[in-house]
CSV table of C-alpha atoms in Angstrom, one decimal:
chain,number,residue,atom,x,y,z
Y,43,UNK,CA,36.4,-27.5,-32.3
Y,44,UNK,CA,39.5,-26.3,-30.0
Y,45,UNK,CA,38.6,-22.3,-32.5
Y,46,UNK,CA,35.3,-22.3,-31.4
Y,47,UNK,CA,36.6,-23.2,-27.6
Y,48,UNK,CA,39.2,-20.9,-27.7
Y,49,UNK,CA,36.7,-18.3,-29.0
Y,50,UNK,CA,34.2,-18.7,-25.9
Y,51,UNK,CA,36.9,-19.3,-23.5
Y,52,UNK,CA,38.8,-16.2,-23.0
Y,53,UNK,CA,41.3,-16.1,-20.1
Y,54,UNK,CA,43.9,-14.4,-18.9
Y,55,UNK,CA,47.5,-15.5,-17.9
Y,56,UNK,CA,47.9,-15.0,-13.8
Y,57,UNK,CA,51.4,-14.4,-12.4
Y,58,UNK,CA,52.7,-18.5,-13.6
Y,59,UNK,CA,54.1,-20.7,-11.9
Y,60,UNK,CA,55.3,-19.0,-9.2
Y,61,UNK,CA,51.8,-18.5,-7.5
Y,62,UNK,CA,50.4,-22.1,-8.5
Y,63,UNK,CA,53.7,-23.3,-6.4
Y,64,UNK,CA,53.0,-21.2,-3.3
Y,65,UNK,CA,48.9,-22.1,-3.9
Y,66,UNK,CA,49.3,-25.5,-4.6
Y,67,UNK,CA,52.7,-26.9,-3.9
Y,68,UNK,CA,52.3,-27.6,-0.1
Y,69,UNK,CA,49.6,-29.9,-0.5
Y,70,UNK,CA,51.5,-31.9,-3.2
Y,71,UNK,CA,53.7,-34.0,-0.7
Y,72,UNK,CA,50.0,-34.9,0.9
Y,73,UNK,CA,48.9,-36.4,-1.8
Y,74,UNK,CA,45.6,-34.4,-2.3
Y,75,UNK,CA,46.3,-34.5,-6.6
Y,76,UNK,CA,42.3,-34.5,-7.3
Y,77,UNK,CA,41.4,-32.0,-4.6
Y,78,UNK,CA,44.4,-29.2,-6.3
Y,79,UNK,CA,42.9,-29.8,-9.7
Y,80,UNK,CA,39.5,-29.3,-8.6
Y,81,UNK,CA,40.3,-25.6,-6.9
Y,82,UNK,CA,42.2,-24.9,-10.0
Y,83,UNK,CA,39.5,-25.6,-12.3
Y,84,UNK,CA,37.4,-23.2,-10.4
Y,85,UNK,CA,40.1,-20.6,-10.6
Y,86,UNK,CA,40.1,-21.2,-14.0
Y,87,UNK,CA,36.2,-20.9,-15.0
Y,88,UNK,CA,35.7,-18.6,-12.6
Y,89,UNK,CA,37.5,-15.9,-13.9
Y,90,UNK,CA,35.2,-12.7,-14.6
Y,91,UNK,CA,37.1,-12.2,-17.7
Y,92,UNK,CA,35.2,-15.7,-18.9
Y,93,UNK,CA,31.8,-14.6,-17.6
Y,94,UNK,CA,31.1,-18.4,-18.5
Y,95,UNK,CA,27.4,-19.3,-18.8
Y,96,UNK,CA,26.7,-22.4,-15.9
Y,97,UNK,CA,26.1,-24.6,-18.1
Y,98,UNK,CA,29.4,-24.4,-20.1
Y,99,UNK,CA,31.2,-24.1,-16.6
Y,100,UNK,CA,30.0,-27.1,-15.8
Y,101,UNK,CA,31.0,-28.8,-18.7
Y,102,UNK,CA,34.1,-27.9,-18.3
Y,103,UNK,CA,34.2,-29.5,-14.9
Y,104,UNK,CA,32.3,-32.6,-15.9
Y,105,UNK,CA,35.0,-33.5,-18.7
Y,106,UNK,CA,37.7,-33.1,-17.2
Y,107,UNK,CA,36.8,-35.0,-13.6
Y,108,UNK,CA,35.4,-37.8,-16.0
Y,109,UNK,CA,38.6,-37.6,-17.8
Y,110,UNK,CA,40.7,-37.5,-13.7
Y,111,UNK,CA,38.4,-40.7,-12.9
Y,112,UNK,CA,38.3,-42.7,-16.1
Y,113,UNK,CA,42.2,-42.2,-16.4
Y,114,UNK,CA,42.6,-43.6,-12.9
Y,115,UNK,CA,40.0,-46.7,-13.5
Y,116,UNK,CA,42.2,-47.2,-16.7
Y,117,UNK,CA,45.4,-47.3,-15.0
Y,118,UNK,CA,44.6,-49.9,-12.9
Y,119,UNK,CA,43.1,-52.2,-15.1
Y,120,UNK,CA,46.5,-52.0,-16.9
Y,121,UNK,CA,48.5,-53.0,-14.2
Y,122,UNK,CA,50.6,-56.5,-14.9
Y,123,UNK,CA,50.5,-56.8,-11.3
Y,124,UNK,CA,47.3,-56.4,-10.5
Y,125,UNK,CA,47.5,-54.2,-8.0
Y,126,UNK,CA,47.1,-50.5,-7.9
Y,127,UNK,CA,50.0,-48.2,-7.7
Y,128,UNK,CA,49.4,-45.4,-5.8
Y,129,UNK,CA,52.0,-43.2,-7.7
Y,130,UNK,CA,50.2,-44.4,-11.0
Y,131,UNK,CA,46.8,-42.9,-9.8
Y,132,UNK,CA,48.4,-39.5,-9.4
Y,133,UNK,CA,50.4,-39.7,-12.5
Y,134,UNK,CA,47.2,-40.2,-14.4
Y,135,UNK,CA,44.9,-38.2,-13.0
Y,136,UNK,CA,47.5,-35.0,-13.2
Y,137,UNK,CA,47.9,-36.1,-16.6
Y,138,UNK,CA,44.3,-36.2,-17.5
Y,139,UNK,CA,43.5,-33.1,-15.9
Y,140,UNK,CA,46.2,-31.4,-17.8
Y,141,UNK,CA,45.3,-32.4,-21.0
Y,142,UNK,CA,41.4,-31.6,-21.0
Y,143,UNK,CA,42.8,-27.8,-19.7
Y,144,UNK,CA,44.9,-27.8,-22.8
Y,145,UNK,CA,42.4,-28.4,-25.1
Y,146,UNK,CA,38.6,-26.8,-23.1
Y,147,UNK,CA,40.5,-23.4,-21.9
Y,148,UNK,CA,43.6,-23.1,-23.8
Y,149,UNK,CA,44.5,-19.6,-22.6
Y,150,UNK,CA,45.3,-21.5,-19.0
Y,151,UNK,CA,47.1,-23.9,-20.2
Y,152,UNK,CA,50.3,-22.4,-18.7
Y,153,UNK,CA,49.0,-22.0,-15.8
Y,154,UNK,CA,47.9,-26.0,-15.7
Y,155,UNK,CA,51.3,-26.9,-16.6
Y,156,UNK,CA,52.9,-25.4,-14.1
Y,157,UNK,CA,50.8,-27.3,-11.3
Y,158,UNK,CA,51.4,-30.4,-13.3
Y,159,UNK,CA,54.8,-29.9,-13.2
Y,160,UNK,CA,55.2,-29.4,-9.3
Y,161,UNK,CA,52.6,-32.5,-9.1
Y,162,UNK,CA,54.8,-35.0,-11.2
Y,163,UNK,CA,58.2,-33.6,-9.8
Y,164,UNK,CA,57.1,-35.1,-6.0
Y,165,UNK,CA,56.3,-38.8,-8.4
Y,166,UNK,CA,59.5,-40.6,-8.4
Y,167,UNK,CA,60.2,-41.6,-12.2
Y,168,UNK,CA,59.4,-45.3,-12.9
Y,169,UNK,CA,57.5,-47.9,-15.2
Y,170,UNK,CA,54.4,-46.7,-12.8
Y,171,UNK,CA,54.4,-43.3,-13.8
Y,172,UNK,CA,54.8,-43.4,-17.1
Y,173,UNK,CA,52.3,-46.0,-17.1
Y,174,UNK,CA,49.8,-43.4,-15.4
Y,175,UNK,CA,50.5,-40.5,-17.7
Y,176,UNK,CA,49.9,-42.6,-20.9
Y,177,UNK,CA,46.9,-43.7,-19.4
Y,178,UNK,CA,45.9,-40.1,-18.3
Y,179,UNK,CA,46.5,-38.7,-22.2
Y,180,UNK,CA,44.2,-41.5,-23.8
Y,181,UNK,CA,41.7,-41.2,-21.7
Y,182,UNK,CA,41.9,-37.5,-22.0
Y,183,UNK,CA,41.7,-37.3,-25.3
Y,184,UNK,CA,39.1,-40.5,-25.7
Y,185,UNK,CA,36.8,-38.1,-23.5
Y,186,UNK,CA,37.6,-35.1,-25.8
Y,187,UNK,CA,36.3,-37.0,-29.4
Y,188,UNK,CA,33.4,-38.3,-27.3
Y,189,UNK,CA,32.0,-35.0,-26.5
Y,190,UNK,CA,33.3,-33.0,-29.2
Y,191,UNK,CA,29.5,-32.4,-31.0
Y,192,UNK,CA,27.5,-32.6,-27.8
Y,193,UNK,CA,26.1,-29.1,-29.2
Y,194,UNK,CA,26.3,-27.4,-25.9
Y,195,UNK,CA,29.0,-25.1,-27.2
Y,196,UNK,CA,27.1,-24.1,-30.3
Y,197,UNK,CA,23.6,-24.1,-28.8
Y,198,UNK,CA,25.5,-21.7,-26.3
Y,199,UNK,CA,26.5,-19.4,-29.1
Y,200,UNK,CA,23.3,-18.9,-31.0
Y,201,UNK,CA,21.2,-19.1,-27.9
Y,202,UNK,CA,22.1,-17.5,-24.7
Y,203,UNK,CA,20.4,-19.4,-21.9
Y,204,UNK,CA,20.3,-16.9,-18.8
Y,205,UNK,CA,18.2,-13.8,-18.2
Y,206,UNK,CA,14.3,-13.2,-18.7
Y,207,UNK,CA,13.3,-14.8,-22.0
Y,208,UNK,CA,12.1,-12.4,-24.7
Y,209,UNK,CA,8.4,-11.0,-23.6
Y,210,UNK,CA,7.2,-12.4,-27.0
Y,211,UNK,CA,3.5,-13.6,-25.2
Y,212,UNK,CA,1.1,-11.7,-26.6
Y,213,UNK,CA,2.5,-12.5,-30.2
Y,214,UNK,CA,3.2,-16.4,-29.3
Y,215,UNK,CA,-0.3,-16.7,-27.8
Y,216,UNK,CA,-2.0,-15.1,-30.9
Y,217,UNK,CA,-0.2,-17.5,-33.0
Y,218,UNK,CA,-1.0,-20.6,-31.0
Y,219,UNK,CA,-4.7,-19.5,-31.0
Y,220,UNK,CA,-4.4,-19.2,-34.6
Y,221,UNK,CA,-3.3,-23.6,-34.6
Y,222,UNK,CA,0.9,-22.5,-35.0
Y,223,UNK,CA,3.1,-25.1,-32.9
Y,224,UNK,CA,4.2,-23.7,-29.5
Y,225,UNK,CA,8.7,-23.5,-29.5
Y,226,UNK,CA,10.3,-26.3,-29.1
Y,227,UNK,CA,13.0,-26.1,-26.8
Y,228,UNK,CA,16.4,-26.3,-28.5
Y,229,UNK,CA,18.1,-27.9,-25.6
Y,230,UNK,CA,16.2,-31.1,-25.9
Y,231,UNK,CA,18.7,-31.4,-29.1
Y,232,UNK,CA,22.0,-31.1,-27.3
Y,233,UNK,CA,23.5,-34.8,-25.4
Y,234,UNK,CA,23.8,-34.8,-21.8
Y,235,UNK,CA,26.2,-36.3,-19.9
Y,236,UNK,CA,23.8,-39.5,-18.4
Y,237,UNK,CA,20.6,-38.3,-18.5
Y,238,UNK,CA,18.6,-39.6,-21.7
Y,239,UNK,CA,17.7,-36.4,-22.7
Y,240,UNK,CA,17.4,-32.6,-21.6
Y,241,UNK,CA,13.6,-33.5,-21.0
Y,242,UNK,CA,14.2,-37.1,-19.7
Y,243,UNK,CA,12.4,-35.8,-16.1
Y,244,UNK,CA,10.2,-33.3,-15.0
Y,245,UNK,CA,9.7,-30.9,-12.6
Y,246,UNK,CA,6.5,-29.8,-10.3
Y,247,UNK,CA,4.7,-26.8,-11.6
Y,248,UNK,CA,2.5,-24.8,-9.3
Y,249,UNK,CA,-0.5,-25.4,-11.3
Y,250,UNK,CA,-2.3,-28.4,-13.5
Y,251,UNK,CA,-5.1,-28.3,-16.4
Y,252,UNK,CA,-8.0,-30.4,-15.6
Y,253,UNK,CA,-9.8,-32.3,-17.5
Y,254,UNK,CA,-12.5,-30.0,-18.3
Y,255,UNK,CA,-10.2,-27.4,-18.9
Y,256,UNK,CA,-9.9,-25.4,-15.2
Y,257,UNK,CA,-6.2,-24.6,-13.9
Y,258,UNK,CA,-5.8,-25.7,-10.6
Y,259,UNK,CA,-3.5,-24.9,-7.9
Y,260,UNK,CA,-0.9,-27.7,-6.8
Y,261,UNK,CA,-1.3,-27.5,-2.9
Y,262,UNK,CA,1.5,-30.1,-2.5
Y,263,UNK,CA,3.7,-27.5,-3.4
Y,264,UNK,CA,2.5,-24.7,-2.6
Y,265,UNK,CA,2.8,-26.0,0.6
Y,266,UNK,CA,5.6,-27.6,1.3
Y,267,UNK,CA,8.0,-26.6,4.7
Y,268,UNK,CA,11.1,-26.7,2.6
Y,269,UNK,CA,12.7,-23.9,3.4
Y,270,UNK,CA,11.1,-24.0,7.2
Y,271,UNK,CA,14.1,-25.1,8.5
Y,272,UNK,CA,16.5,-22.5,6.9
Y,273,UNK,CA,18.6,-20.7,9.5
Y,274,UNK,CA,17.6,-17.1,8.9
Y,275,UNK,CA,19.2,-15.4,12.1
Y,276,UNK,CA,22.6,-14.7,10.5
Y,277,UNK,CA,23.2,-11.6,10.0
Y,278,UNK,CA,21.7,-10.1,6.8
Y,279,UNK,CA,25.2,-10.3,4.4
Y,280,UNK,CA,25.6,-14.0,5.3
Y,281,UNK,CA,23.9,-15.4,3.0
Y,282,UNK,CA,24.2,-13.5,0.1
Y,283,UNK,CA,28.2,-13.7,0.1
Y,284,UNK,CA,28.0,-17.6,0.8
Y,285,UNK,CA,26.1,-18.0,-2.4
Y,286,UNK,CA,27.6,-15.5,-4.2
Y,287,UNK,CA,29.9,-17.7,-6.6
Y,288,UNK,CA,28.6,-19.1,-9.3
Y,289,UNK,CA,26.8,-22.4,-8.2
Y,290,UNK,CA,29.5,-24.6,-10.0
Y,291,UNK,CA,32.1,-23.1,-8.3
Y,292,UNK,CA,29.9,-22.9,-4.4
Y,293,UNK,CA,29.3,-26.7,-4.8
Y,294,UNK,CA,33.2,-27.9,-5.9
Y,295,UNK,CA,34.1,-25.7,-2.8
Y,296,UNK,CA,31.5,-27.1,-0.7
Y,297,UNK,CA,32.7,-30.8,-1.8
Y,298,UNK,CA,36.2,-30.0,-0.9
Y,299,UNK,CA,35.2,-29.2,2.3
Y,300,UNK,CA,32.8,-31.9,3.2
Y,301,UNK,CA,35.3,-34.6,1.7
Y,302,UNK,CA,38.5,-32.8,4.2
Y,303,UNK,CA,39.6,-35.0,6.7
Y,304,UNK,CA,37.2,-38.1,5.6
Y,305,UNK,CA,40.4,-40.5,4.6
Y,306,UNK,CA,39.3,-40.9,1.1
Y,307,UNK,CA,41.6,-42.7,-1.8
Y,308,UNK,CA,42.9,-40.6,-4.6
Y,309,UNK,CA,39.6,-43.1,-6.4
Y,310,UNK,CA,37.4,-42.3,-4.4
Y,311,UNK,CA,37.6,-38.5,-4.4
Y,312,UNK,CA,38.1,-39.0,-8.2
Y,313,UNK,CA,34.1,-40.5,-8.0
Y,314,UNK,CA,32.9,-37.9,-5.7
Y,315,UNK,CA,34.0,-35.3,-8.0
Y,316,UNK,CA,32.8,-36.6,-11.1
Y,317,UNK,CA,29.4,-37.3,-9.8
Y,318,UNK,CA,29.3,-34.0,-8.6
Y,319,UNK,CA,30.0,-32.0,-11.8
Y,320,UNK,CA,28.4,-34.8,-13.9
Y,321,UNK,CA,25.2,-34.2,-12.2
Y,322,UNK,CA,25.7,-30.2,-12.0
Y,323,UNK,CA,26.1,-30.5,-15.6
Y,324,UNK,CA,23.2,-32.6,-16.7
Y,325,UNK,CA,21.2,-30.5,-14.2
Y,326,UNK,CA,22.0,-27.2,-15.4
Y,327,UNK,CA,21.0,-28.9,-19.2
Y,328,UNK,CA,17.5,-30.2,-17.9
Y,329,UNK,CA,17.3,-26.3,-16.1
Y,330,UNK,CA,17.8,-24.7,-19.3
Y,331,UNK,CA,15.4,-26.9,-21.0
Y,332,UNK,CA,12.5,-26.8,-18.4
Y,333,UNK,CA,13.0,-22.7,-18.3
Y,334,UNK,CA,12.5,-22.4,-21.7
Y,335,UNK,CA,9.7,-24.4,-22.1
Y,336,UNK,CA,7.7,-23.7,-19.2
Y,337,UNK,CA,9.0,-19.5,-19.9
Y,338,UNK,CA,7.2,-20.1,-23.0
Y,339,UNK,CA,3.1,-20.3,-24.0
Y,340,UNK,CA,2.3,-23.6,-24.8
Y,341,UNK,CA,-0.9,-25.6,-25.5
Y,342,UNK,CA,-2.7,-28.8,-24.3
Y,343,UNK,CA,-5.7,-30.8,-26.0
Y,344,UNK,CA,-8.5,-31.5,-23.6
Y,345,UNK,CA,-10.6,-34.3,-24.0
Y,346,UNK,CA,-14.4,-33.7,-21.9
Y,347,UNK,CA,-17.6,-36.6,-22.5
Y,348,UNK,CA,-20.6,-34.3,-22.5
Y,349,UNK,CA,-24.3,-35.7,-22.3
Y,350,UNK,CA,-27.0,-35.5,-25.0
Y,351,UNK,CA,-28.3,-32.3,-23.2
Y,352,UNK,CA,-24.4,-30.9,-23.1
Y,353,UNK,CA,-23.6,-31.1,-19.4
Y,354,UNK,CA,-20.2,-32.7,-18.8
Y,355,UNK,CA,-19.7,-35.8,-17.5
Y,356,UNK,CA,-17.7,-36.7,-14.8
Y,357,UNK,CA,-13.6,-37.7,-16.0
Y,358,UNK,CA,-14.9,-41.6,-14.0
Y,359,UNK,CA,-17.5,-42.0,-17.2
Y,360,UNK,CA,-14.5,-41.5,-19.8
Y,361,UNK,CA,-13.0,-45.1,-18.3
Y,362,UNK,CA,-16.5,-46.8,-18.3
Y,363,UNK,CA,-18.2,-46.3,-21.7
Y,364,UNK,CA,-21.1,-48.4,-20.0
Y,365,UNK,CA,-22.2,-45.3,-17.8
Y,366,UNK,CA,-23.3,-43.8,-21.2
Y,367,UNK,CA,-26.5,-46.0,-21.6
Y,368,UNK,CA,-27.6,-44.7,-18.2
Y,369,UNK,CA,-28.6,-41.1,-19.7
Y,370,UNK,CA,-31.8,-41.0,-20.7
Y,371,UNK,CA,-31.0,-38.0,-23.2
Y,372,UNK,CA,-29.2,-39.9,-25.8
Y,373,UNK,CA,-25.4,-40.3,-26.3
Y,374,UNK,CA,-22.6,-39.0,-24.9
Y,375,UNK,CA,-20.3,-36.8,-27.3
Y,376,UNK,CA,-16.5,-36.3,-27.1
Y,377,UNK,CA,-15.4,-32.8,-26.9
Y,378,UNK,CA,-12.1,-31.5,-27.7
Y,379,UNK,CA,-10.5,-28.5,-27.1
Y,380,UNK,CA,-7.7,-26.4,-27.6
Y,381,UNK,CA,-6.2,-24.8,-23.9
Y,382,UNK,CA,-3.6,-22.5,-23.9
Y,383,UNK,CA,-1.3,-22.9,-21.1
Y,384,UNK,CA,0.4,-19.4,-19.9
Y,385,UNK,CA,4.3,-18.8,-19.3
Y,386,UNK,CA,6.2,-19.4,-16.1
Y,387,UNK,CA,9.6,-17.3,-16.2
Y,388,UNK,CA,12.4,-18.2,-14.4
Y,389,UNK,CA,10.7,-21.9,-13.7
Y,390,UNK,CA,12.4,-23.5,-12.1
Y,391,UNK,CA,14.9,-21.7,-10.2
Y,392,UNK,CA,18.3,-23.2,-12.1
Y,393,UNK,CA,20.7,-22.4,-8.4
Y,394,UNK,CA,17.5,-24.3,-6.9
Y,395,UNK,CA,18.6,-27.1,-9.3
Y,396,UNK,CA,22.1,-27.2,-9.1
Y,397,UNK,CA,22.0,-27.5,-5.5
Y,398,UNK,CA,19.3,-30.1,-5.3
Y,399,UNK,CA,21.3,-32.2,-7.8
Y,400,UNK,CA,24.3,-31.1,-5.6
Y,401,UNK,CA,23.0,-32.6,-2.8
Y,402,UNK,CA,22.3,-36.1,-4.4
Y,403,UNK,CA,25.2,-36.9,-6.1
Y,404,UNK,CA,27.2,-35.5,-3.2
Y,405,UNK,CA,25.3,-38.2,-1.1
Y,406,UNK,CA,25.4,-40.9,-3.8
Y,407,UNK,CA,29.3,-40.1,-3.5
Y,408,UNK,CA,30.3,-40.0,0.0
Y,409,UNK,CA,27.6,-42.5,1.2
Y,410,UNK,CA,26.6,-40.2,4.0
Y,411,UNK,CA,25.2,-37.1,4.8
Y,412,UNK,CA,25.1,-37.0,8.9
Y,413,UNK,CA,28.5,-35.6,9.2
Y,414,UNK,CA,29.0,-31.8,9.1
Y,415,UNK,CA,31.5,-29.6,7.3
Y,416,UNK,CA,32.6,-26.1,7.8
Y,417,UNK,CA,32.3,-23.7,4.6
Y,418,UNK,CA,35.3,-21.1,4.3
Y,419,UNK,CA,34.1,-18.8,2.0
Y,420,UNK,CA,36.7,-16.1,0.4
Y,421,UNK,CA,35.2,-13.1,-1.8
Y,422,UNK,CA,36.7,-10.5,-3.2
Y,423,UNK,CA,37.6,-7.1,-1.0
Y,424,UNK,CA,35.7,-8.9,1.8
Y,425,UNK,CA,37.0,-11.2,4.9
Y,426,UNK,CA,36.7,-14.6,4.9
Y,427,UNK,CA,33.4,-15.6,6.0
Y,428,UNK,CA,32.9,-18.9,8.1
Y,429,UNK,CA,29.9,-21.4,7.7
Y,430,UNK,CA,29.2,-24.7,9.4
Y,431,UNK,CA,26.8,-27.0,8.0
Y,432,UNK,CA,25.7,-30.2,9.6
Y,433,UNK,CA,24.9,-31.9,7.0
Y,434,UNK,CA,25.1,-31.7,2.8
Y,435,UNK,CA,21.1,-31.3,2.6
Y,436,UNK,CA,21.1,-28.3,4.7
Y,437,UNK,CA,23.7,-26.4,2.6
Y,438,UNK,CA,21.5,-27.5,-0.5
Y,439,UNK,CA,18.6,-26.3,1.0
Y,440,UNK,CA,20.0,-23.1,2.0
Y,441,UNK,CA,21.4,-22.8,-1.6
Y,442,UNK,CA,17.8,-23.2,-3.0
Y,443,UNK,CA,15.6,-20.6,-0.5
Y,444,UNK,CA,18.5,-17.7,-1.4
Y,445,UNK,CA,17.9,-18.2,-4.9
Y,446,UNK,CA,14.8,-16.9,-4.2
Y,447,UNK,CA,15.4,-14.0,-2.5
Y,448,UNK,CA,16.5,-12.4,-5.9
Y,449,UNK,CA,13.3,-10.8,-7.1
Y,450,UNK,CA,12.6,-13.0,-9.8
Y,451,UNK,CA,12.2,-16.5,-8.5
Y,452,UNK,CA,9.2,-17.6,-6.8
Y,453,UNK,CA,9.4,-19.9,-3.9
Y,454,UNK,CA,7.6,-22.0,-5.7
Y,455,UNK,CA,10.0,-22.4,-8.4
Y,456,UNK,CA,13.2,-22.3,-5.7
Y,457,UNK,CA,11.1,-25.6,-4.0
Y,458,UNK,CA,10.6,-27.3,-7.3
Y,459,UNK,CA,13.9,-26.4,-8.6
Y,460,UNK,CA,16.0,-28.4,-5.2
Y,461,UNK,CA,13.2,-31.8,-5.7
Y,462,UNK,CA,13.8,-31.4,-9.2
Y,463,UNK,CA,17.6,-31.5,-9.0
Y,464,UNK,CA,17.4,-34.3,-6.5
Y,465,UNK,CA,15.8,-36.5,-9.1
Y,466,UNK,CA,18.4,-35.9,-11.4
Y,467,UNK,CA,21.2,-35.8,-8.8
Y,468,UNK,CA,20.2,-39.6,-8.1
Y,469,UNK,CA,19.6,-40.4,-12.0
Y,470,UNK,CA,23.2,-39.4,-12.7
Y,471,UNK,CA,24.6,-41.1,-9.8
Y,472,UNK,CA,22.6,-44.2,-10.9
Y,473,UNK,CA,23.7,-44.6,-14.1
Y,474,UNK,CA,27.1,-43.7,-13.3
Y,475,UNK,CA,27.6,-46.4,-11.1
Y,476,UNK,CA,26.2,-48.5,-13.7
Y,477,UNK,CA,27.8,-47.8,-16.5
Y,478,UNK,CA,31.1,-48.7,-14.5
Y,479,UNK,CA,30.4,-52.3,-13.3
């Protein structure tokens, strides 16, 4: 396992530990453990030497903030007192988050020593520390076997997930006419985090089959005011460069910010986090999924009741096989036919999905969404650019309209994309919860 990581996770060493001290040290003495890990594993993934697919990137956050909050829920249930030790939390959570950099993206493992280091050297030594850092390693490494054939890493490997699929329609089609299977996605096969499976929910399309076999348009959608409420007097850069990172990295920055200031434990951050990249992970999974399938021809059986004479029958009569009597022309036949449903590319939008998913876990997390934020976003050979957001859901829908403003989204699939990743923002966060009462 850690060969094929160390194979897709190229990285290069930065100047050590003296820039992670100057970065990073400062906030030590506050106490803000999670928070430092979480800007470091963006620095990490981010890197363009990576060029990380999303979904892997957000793997790489999921497992190791399930690892920073599991270790932490550990340590306390360990305690002899019963009571939780402040010093323990940090000494497990650096742990934890040390150990699943060791082992996901080996070439940075320097570089997460060393801000381990200057985070354990402000912990006094003590039964409570040692206690947390045992606790962080297990869990770290209990999270590592449990994932270790998810398949996302080889799926990965033989089957890049971004970009315009192949234009293989005419040849699919022909072969679907001719009774072959449509493609099965692959990524219904690989385990997500707390979804059920890759295809566990759905999103809107822009279009149905009838009954009798017509496509017809999905006015709900088409017509939704979405994106009505998007601010779009900035000037014309703003937007662009605020959504310019990756949408793993965007939303962990967007979390630090909207968490700043709120009074949160070293726990609870711990949980805002791991919902977050839990449900960006799972998301960017079902994304993947949906894209392939709906990017790909498929086909649908239709089932029509036609009278004696062969005019169809209204889909009411299918339910009430007594309406059949009533025609004086004999008896009704069932038709079935074969209806090949054409490709959607780039359905749904997966930054749409991110940030819908974003949003709800980042809700589910915080337990609020009326207070606002302000977004200090840093790019390269460009000044930092300030945002303010008044709310969590404005950011998200902001994320999702720019995502279609790149020639090859519709707004349709930028609008399905958010509701979709709402509904699996709030799945994650549901099961979460539940799976730690």
């Amino acid at each position: 396992m850690n060969s094929i990581v160390s194979a897709i996770f190229r990285s290069v060493h930065s100047t050590g530990a003296f820039l992670l001290l100057l970065v990073f040290g400062s906030a030590v003495a506050h106490g803000e453990v999670v928070t430092d890990w979480n800007a470091a594993f963006a620095q990490y993934t981010a890197a363009p030497e990576l060029a990380l697919a999303p979904q892997l990137e957000a793997r790489v956050h999921a497992m190791a903030h399930l690892a920073i909050v599991e270790a932490i829920a550990e340590v306390r249930r360990g305690s002899r007192r019963g009571s939780e030790s402040a010093l323990a939390d940090r000494a497990a959570a650096v742990e934890a988050a040390k150990s699943m950099i060791a082992a996901l993206l080996p070439d940075s493992a320097s570089r997460a020593e060393a801000l381990a280091a200057a985070q354990l050297a402000a912990l006094p030594e003590g039964n409570d520390k040692a206690r947390g850092l045992a606790s962080g390693r297990a869990v770290a490494a209990r999270v590592l076997r449990a994932r270790a054939a998810d398949g996302w890493i080889a799926l990965t490997m033989s089957h890049p997930p971004y970009g315009p699929l192949p234009d293989r329609s005419e040849e699919l089609a022909r072969a679907i006419a001719d009774g072959a299977a449509p493609p099965r996605s692959p990524w219904r096969s690989v385990r997500p985090f707390f979804l059920k499976s890759a295809g566990q929910l759905e999103p809107a399309v822009p279009s149905f089959t009838a009954v009798d076999g017509s496509v017809r348009v999905d006015y709900d959608l088409l017509q939704s005011k979405l994106f009505n409420a998007v601010d779009r007097t900035n000037a014309p850069d703003v937007l662009p460069r605020t959504w310019d990172a990756s949408p793993v990295v965007a939303w962990n920055r967007i979390a630090r910010a909207a968490i700043a200031g709120r009074g949160l434990t070293l726990a609870e951050e711990a949980r805002v986090f791991a919902l977050l990249n839990l449900a960006l992970a799972d998301a960017a999974l079902s994304a993947l999924h949906w894209r392939f399938t709906l990017g790909s021809w498929s086909d649908m059986f239709i089932e029509t009741w036609a009278d004696g004479r062969g005019r169809p029958m209204s889909p009411s009569a299918t339910t009430a096989p007594a309406v059949f009597d009533s025609f004086q022309s004999g008896t009704a036949v069932l038709e079935t036919r074969r209806v090949l449903v054409p490709p959607r590319p780039n359905y749904p939008s997966l930054a749409a999905t991110l940030g819908g998913a974003a949003q709800a876990a980042l809700i589910a997390g915080l337990k609020f969404d009326h207070a606002g934020f302000t977004l200090e976003v840093t790019n390269r050979d460009a000044p930092t650019l300030s945002r303010s957001f008044g709310s969590i859901a404005e950011a998200a829908r902001e994320c999702a309209f720019v995502a279609t403003l790149d020639g090859r989204h519709t707004r349709e699939a930028g609008i399905a994309g958010y509701q979709f990743g709402a509904a699996i923002g709030r799945e994650v966060a549901r099961r979460f919860d539940r799976a730690r009462r």
